[in-house]
């Protein structure tokens, strides 16, 4: 059994102040594979003190020095990609092929993009009036990351913080500590100075709140639920620290009649189910032009029926389990609410897939599910489910499609499919979302990621992600 009973603080592995532990469970069977010790406010104090002490010198390092450290981290990470993939599959249930090609690979992709961003970054610039603006690290940063994309989100927070010259304390999800432990080992091997990066395991109400409230933390960067993001903001308000939030989503997928219907609907279903539906920017509301709606329903039904569900430790393009019992129960509850409200069910429904092998019978597997004729008054339209559940509805006009797509408290991503370039650009302008996908194409590493409305504030990735960790200082040119 894996035992994680030390925190990485001040460049060394230290015994925690806390003795509270929790089991590490693997989603495919529900079995315990390890145990992690959860920290407390005293552990946070030690980690923040180490980060604050390290900030004095690290914040003054040259860009070239930080680039050399990041290049070394890239070498170390590349050598340990298989370790990362195996850890992610074990702790959160992503199928091993996806863990290798997407989950683990995303951390390396973001690292490369931030290296390129830092290389191009100008730390000082002259204004038209002759004054000089410098971009300087904000200070000690508290970073809280989720379980659904563990290394992706660690990379999107830790790497720009270190690139900017900040120091940090990372609190990863207590449910996915294995990949975070590996990342800390990589930071150590890459040779970052002691105290620049610190890792404390723990839950939100203890470690997360202690970080958010800490007077010596200059910035909080949080990814998770909108409810928890609101709590981080409240905790951080007393000390007037910067808060960057990447929160929930209920992303629309608008498909017009002139799109490649077979490809776009099939792709939309698979994109919704990808990562077992546990992605904040998943296209969970499919809006289809009425003239091709019935055909789209047939295509969607076939795509869902073809979606394999299986053992995440086996290679392939199937989806795996939900990450824990609480998430499984939530998805089942949401499906039941849909049925109770009379929402028509196209395919799927309650319970586990019927063809699971016996050894996976206790795993947290859900049936790929589609509801149709869903209206904005229904719960499934409004609430983020975070499971393999898609809702579909028809529209008649472009104006109606825009109104329906924007009828949500969230605004993370939006998807558009049409053969008309002018319409695609009109839609992209009109949709209230931070990221736009057009005809199956998304943006790449180095582009900003984040949302409007209750999907958060700030941006992660590339130049905009780096700037979140920088303060602006202005001075006049020197004259004797």
GROMACS .gro file of N, CA and C in nm, residues 135-253:
model
  357
  135UNK      N    1   0.726   4.453  -1.478
  135UNK     CA    2   0.633   4.346  -1.440
  135UNK      C    3   0.706   4.254  -1.343
  136UNK      N    4   0.661   4.252  -1.217
  136UNK     CA    5   0.734   4.184  -1.111
  136UNK      C    6   0.647   4.078  -1.044
  137UNK      N    7   0.708   3.974  -0.987
  137UNK     CA    8   0.631   3.867  -0.922
  137UNK      C    9   0.548   3.920  -0.806
  138UNK      N   10   0.428   3.869  -0.793
  138UNK     CA   11   0.334   3.923  -0.695
  138UNK      C   12   0.370   3.884  -0.553
  139UNK      N   13   0.433   3.766  -0.534
  139UNK     CA   14   0.468   3.723  -0.398
  139UNK      C   15   0.445   3.575  -0.379
  140UNK      N   16   0.411   3.538  -0.256
  140UNK     CA   17   0.380   3.398  -0.224
  140UNK      C   18   0.240   3.367  -0.274
  141UNK      N   19   0.226   3.257  -0.347
  141UNK     CA   20   0.097   3.221  -0.407
  141UNK      C   21   0.045   3.090  -0.348
  142UNK      N   22  -0.081   3.090  -0.310
  142UNK     CA   23  -0.149   2.968  -0.269
  142UNK      C   24  -0.222   2.910  -0.389
  143UNK      N   25  -0.198   2.784  -0.419
  143UNK     CA   26  -0.251   2.720  -0.539
  143UNK      C   27  -0.333   2.597  -0.498
  144UNK      N   28  -0.459   2.594  -0.540
  144UNK     CA   29  -0.548   2.483  -0.507
  144UNK      C   30  -0.597   2.420  -0.637
  145UNK      N   31  -0.570   2.291  -0.654
  145UNK     CA   32  -0.601   2.223  -0.780
  145UNK      C   33  -0.699   2.108  -0.759
  146UNK      N   34  -0.773   2.071  -0.864
  146UNK     CA   35  -0.880   1.971  -0.854
  146UNK      C   36  -0.831   1.830  -0.888
  147UNK      N   37  -0.925   1.735  -0.877
  147UNK     CA   38  -0.893   1.594  -0.901
  147UNK      C   39  -0.914   1.553  -1.046
  148UNK      N   40  -0.992   1.627  -1.124
  148UNK     CA   41  -1.036   1.575  -1.255
  148UNK      C   42  -0.930   1.589  -1.364
  149UNK      N   43  -0.844   1.690  -1.354
  149UNK     CA   44  -0.730   1.708  -1.445
  149UNK      C   45  -0.611   1.743  -1.358
  150UNK      N   46  -0.560   1.649  -1.281
  150UNK     CA   47  -0.465   1.683  -1.174
  150UNK      C   48  -0.335   1.748  -1.221
  151UNK      N   49  -0.265   1.689  -1.317
  151UNK     CA   50  -0.138   1.747  -1.361
  151UNK      C   51  -0.161   1.867  -1.452
  152UNK      N   52  -0.264   1.863  -1.533
  152UNK     CA   53  -0.299   1.977  -1.618
  152UNK      C   54  -0.312   2.104  -1.534
  153UNK      N   55  -0.386   2.094  -1.423
  153UNK     CA   56  -0.411   2.213  -1.341
  153UNK      C   57  -0.292   2.250  -1.255
  154UNK      N   58  -0.216   2.151  -1.209
  154UNK     CA   59  -0.093   2.183  -1.137
  154UNK      C   60   0.001   2.261  -1.228
  155UNK      N   61   0.016   2.214  -1.352
  155UNK     CA   62   0.105   2.282  -1.447
  155UNK      C   63   0.058   2.424  -1.477
  156UNK      N   64  -0.074   2.442  -1.490
  156UNK     CA   65  -0.128   2.574  -1.524
  156UNK      C   66  -0.114   2.675  -1.411
  157UNK      N   67  -0.084   2.629  -1.289
  157UNK     CA   68  -0.068   2.721  -1.177
  157UNK      C   69   0.078   2.728  -1.131
  158UNK      N   70   0.138   2.614  -1.104
  158UNK     CA   71   0.274   2.616  -1.049
  158UNK      C   72   0.373   2.673  -1.150
  159UNK      N   73   0.366   2.631  -1.275
  159UNK     CA   74   0.468   2.669  -1.373
  159UNK      C   75   0.468   2.820  -1.400
  160UNK      N   76   0.353   2.885  -1.424
  160UNK     CA   77   0.360   3.030  -1.443
  160UNK      C   78   0.401   3.105  -1.317
  161UNK      N   79   0.365   3.052  -1.199
  161UNK     CA   80   0.409   3.116  -1.075
  161UNK      C   81   0.562   3.114  -1.066
  162UNK      N   82   0.622   2.999  -1.093
  162UNK     CA   83   0.768   2.988  -1.087
  162UNK      C   84   0.833   3.067  -1.200
  163UNK      N   85   0.771   3.067  -1.317
  163UNK     CA   86   0.826   3.143  -1.430
  163UNK      C   87   0.827   3.292  -1.400
  164UNK      N   88   0.726   3.340  -1.328
  164UNK     CA   89   0.715   3.482  -1.297
  164UNK      C   90   0.812   3.526  -1.188
  165UNK      N   91   0.867   3.430  -1.112
  165UNK     CA   92   0.953   3.464  -1.000
  165UNK      C   93   0.883   3.458  -0.866
  166UNK      N   94   0.761   3.405  -0.865
  166UNK     CA   95   0.687   3.386  -0.740
  166UNK      C   96   0.733   3.258  -0.671
  167UNK      N   97   0.699   3.246  -0.544
  167UNK     CA   98   0.711   3.119  -0.473
  167UNK      C   99   0.569   3.073  -0.439
  168UNK      N  100   0.553   2.945  -0.404
  168UNK     CA  101   0.415   2.895  -0.393
  168UNK      C  102   0.401   2.782  -0.293
  169UNK      N  103   0.277   2.765  -0.251
  169UNK     CA  104   0.234   2.649  -0.172
  169UNK      C  105   0.120   2.585  -0.249
  170UNK      N  106   0.137   2.459  -0.285
  170UNK     CA  107   0.035   2.385  -0.360
  170UNK      C  108  -0.045   2.296  -0.266
  171UNK      N  109  -0.177   2.310  -0.272
  171UNK     CA  110  -0.268   2.213  -0.210
  171UNK      C  111  -0.343   2.142  -0.322
  172UNK      N  112  -0.299   2.022  -0.361
  172UNK     CA  113  -0.373   1.949  -0.463
  172UNK      C  114  -0.497   1.887  -0.401
  173UNK      N  115  -0.585   1.836  -0.485
  173UNK     CA  116  -0.699   1.762  -0.431
  173UNK      C  117  -0.649   1.646  -0.346
  174UNK      N  118  -0.709   1.632  -0.229
  174UNK     CA  119  -0.672   1.521  -0.142
  174UNK      C  120  -0.706   1.385  -0.203
  175UNK      N  121  -0.791   1.387  -0.306
  175UNK     CA  122  -0.831   1.261  -0.371
  175UNK      C  123  -0.730   1.216  -0.476
  176UNK      N  124  -0.644   1.306  -0.522
  176UNK     CA  125  -0.546   1.270  -0.625
  176UNK      C  126  -0.405   1.314  -0.582
  177UNK      N  127  -0.354   1.255  -0.473
  177UNK     CA  128  -0.224   1.299  -0.423
  177UNK      C  129  -0.105   1.234  -0.493
  178UNK      N  130  -0.128   1.123  -0.564
  178UNK     CA  131  -0.014   1.049  -0.621
  178UNK      C  132   0.058   1.129  -0.728
  179UNK      N  133  -0.018   1.190  -0.819
  179UNK     CA  134   0.043   1.270  -0.925
  179UNK      C  135   0.108   1.396  -0.869
  180UNK      N  136   0.049   1.454  -0.764
  180UNK     CA  137   0.109   1.573  -0.702
  180UNK      C  138   0.241   1.538  -0.635
  181UNK      N  139   0.247   1.422  -0.570
  181UNK     CA  140   0.372   1.377  -0.509
  181UNK      C  141   0.481   1.362  -0.615
  182UNK      N  142   0.445   1.303  -0.729
  182UNK     CA  143   0.541   1.289  -0.838
  182UNK      C  144   0.589   1.425  -0.888
  183UNK      N  145   0.498   1.520  -0.898
  183UNK     CA  146   0.537   1.653  -0.946
  183UNK      C  147   0.635   1.718  -0.849
  184UNK      N  148   0.611   1.704  -0.718
  184UNK     CA  149   0.703   1.759  -0.620
  184UNK      C  150   0.841   1.696  -0.634
  185UNK      N  151   0.845   1.565  -0.658
  185UNK     CA  152   0.973   1.497  -0.680
  185UNK      C  153   1.044   1.553  -0.803
  186UNK      N  154   0.970   1.584  -0.907
  186UNK     CA  155   1.028   1.641  -1.028
  186UNK      C  156   1.086   1.781  -1.001
  187UNK      N  157   1.012   1.862  -0.927
  187UNK     CA  158   1.060   1.995  -0.892
  187UNK      C  159   1.193   1.984  -0.817
  188UNK      N  160   1.198   1.891  -0.723
  188UNK     CA  161   1.320   1.871  -0.644
  188UNK      C  162   1.437   1.828  -0.733
  189UNK      N  163   1.410   1.731  -0.820
  189UNK     CA  164   1.515   1.681  -0.908
  189UNK      C  165   1.562   1.789  -1.006
  190UNK      N  166   1.471   1.877  -1.047
  190UNK     CA  167   1.508   1.983  -1.142
  190UNK      C  168   1.597   2.088  -1.078
  191UNK      N  169   1.602   2.093  -0.944
  191UNK     CA  170   1.695   2.183  -0.878
  191UNK      C  171   1.642   2.320  -0.841
  192UNK      N  172   1.510   2.334  -0.829
  192UNK     CA  173   1.457   2.463  -0.784
  192UNK      C  174   1.503   2.490  -0.640
  193UNK      N  175   1.534   2.613  -0.607
  193UNK     CA  176   1.584   2.644  -0.473
  193UNK      C  177   1.484   2.604  -0.364
  194UNK      N  178   1.534   2.567  -0.246
  194UNK     CA  179   1.445   2.530  -0.135
  194UNK      C  180   1.346   2.640  -0.102
  195UNK      N  181   1.219   2.600  -0.081
  195UNK     CA  182   1.114   2.693  -0.044
  195UNK      C  183   1.041   2.759  -0.159
  196UNK      N  184   1.095   2.747  -0.280
  196UNK     CA  185   1.029   2.807  -0.396
  196UNK      C  186   0.897   2.735  -0.424
  197UNK      N  187   0.898   2.604  -0.413
  197UNK     CA  188   0.776   2.524  -0.430
  197UNK      C  189   0.756   2.441  -0.304
  198UNK      N  190   0.633   2.442  -0.252
  198UNK     CA  191   0.599   2.365  -0.132
  198UNK      C  192   0.468   2.291  -0.155
  199UNK      N  193   0.456   2.174  -0.099
  199UNK     CA  194   0.339   2.088  -0.117
  199UNK      C  195   0.284   2.048   0.018
  200UNK      N  196   0.155   2.076   0.040
  200UNK     CA  197   0.086   2.033   0.161
  200UNK      C  198  -0.043   1.965   0.120
  201UNK      N  199  -0.059   1.839   0.157
  201UNK     CA  200  -0.185   1.769   0.131
  201UNK      C  201  -0.288   1.812   0.235
  202UNK      N  202  -0.415   1.812   0.195
  202UNK     CA  203  -0.520   1.847   0.290
  202UNK      C  204  -0.651   1.875   0.220
  203UNK      N  205  -0.756   1.897   0.299
  203UNK     CA  206  -0.886   1.925   0.241
  203UNK      C  207  -0.911   2.075   0.236
  204UNK      N  208  -1.022   2.113   0.174
  204UNK     CA  209  -1.053   2.254   0.156
  204UNK      C  210  -1.080   2.329   0.285
  205UNK      N  211  -1.165   2.276   0.375
  205UNK     CA  212  -1.198   2.350   0.496
  205UNK      C  213  -1.080   2.372   0.590
  206UNK      N  214  -0.976   2.290   0.580
  206UNK     CA  215  -0.861   2.308   0.669
  206UNK      C  216  -0.746   2.376   0.595
  207UNK      N  217  -0.677   2.302   0.510
  207UNK     CA  218  -0.560   2.357   0.441
  207UNK      C  219  -0.599   2.464   0.340
  208UNK      N  220  -0.704   2.440   0.262
  208UNK     CA  221  -0.745   2.538   0.163
  208UNK      C  222  -0.784   2.671   0.225
  209UNK      N  223  -0.864   2.665   0.332
  209UNK     CA  224  -0.907   2.788   0.399
  209UNK      C  225  -0.790   2.858   0.467
  210UNK      N  226  -0.698   2.780   0.526
  210UNK     CA  227  -0.582   2.840   0.591
  210UNK      C  228  -0.494   2.915   0.491
  211UNK      N  229  -0.479   2.859   0.371
  211UNK     CA  230  -0.404   2.927   0.266
  211UNK      C  231  -0.475   3.056   0.224
  212UNK      N  232  -0.605   3.046   0.202
  212UNK     CA  233  -0.681   3.160   0.152
  212UNK      C  234  -0.682   3.276   0.251
  213UNK      N  235  -0.679   3.244   0.378
  213UNK     CA  236  -0.685   3.347   0.482
  213UNK      C  237  -0.548   3.399   0.523
  214UNK      N  238  -0.442   3.332   0.481
  214UNK     CA  239  -0.310   3.362   0.535
  214UNK      C  240  -0.264   3.502   0.496
  215UNK      N  241  -0.217   3.576   0.594
  215UNK     CA  242  -0.180   3.716   0.570
  215UNK      C  243  -0.057   3.729   0.482
  216UNK      N  244   0.028   3.626   0.475
  216UNK     CA  245   0.150   3.634   0.396
  216UNK      C  246   0.136   3.574   0.257
  217UNK      N  247   0.018   3.532   0.220
  217UNK     CA  248  -0.010   3.484   0.084
  217UNK      C  249  -0.065   3.601   0.004
  218UNK      N  250   0.003   3.633  -0.106
  218UNK     CA  251  -0.036   3.749  -0.186
  218UNK      C  252  -0.142   3.719  -0.290
  219UNK      N  253  -0.153   3.592  -0.328
  219UNK     CA  254  -0.247   3.555  -0.435
  219UNK      C  255  -0.296   3.414  -0.414
  220UNK      N  256  -0.423   3.392  -0.444
  220UNK     CA  257  -0.481   3.258  -0.448
  220UNK      C  258  -0.524   3.226  -0.591
  221UNK      N  259  -0.486   3.108  -0.637
  221UNK     CA  260  -0.535   3.058  -0.767
  221UNK      C  261  -0.604   2.925  -0.740
  222UNK      N  262  -0.732   2.919  -0.776
  222UNK     CA  263  -0.816   2.804  -0.741
  222UNK      C  264  -0.886   2.751  -0.864
  223UNK      N  265  -0.890   2.620  -0.877
  223UNK     CA  266  -0.975   2.554  -0.977
  223UNK      C  267  -1.063   2.453  -0.906
  224UNK      N  268  -1.192   2.459  -0.933
  224UNK     CA  269  -1.286   2.367  -0.869
  224UNK      C  270  -1.429   2.413  -0.891
  225UNK      N  271  -1.514   2.380  -0.799
  225UNK     CA  272  -1.655   2.413  -0.812
  225UNK      C  273  -1.678   2.561  -0.787
  226UNK      N  274  -1.788   2.612  -0.842
  226UNK     CA  275  -1.824   2.752  -0.821
  226UNK      C  276  -1.851   2.779  -0.673
  227UNK      N  277  -1.911   2.684  -0.606
  227UNK     CA  278  -1.939   2.699  -0.462
  227UNK      C  279  -1.808   2.714  -0.383
  228UNK      N  280  -1.711   2.628  -0.410
  228UNK     CA  281  -1.584   2.636  -0.338
  228UNK      C  282  -1.506   2.761  -0.378
  229UNK      N  283  -1.516   2.802  -0.504
  229UNK     CA  284  -1.449   2.924  -0.548
  229UNK      C  285  -1.502   3.046  -0.475
  230UNK      N  286  -1.631   3.047  -0.449
  230UNK     CA  287  -1.690   3.156  -0.373
  230UNK      C  288  -1.633   3.159  -0.231
  231UNK      N  289  -1.614   3.040  -0.171
  231UNK     CA  290  -1.558   3.032  -0.037
  231UNK      C  291  -1.414   3.083  -0.034
  232UNK      N  292  -1.335   3.049  -0.135
  232UNK     CA  293  -1.197   3.099  -0.143
  232UNK      C  294  -1.197   3.251  -0.151
  233UNK      N  295  -1.286   3.307  -0.232
  233UNK     CA  296  -1.293   3.453  -0.246
  233UNK      C  297  -1.329   3.520  -0.114
  234UNK      N  298  -1.423   3.463  -0.041
  234UNK     CA  299  -1.462   3.521   0.088
  234UNK      C  300  -1.345   3.514   0.187
  235UNK      N  301  -1.278   3.399   0.191
  235UNK     CA  302  -1.166   3.384   0.284
  235UNK      C  303  -1.051   3.479   0.251
  236UNK      N  304  -1.030   3.504   0.121
  236UNK     CA  305  -0.920   3.588   0.078
  236UNK      C  306  -0.950   3.737   0.093
  237UNK      N  307  -1.077   3.773   0.107
  237UNK     CA  308  -1.116   3.914   0.102
  237UNK      C  309  -1.057   3.996   0.216
  238UNK      N  310  -1.043   3.936   0.334
  238UNK     CA  311  -0.998   4.012   0.450
  238UNK      C  312  -0.857   4.065   0.431
  239UNK      N  313  -0.773   3.993   0.360
  239UNK     CA  314  -0.635   4.038   0.339
  239UNK      C  315  -0.614   4.098   0.200
  240UNK      N  316  -0.721   4.122   0.126
  240UNK     CA  317  -0.718   4.193  -0.003
  240UNK      C  318  -0.615   4.129  -0.098
  241UNK      N  319  -0.614   3.998  -0.104
  241UNK     CA  320  -0.520   3.932  -0.195
  241UNK      C  321  -0.585   3.911  -0.331
  242UNK      N  322  -0.504   3.897  -0.432
  242UNK     CA  323  -0.556   3.867  -0.566
  242UNK      C  324  -0.612   3.725  -0.567
  243UNK      N  325  -0.724   3.706  -0.637
  243UNK     CA  326  -0.786   3.574  -0.647
  243UNK      C  327  -0.815   3.545  -0.794
  244UNK      N  328  -0.763   3.435  -0.844
  244UNK     CA  329  -0.792   3.387  -0.979
  244UNK      C  330  -0.871   3.258  -0.967
  245UNK      N  331  -0.981   3.248  -1.039
  245UNK     CA  332  -1.073   3.135  -1.025
  245UNK      C  333  -1.104   3.073  -1.161
  246UNK      N  334  -1.094   2.941  -1.168
  246UNK     CA  335  -1.142   2.865  -1.285
  246UNK      C  336  -1.243   2.766  -1.232
  247UNK      N  337  -1.370   2.787  -1.265
  247UNK     CA  338  -1.479   2.719  -1.196
  247UNK      C  339  -1.561   2.632  -1.291
  248UNK      N  340  -1.691   2.624  -1.266
  248UNK     CA  341  -1.773   2.528  -1.339
  248UNK      C  342  -1.815   2.574  -1.477
  249UNK      N  343  -1.891   2.489  -1.543
  249UNK     CA  344  -1.938   2.520  -1.677
  249UNK      C  345  -2.059   2.439  -1.715
  250UNK      N  346  -2.131   2.488  -1.811
  250UNK     CA  347  -2.245   2.417  -1.872
  250UNK      C  348  -2.243   2.456  -2.020
  251UNK      N  349  -2.140   2.411  -2.089
  251UNK     CA  350  -2.107   2.467  -2.220
  251UNK      C  351  -2.205   2.425  -2.330
  252UNK      N  352  -2.250   2.522  -2.411
  252UNK     CA  353  -2.339   2.491  -2.523
  252UNK      C  354  -2.261   2.443  -2.644
  253UNK      N  355  -2.323   2.355  -2.721
  253UNK     CA  356  -2.267   2.305  -2.847
  253UNK      C  357  -2.373   2.330  -2.954
   0.00000   0.00000   0.00000
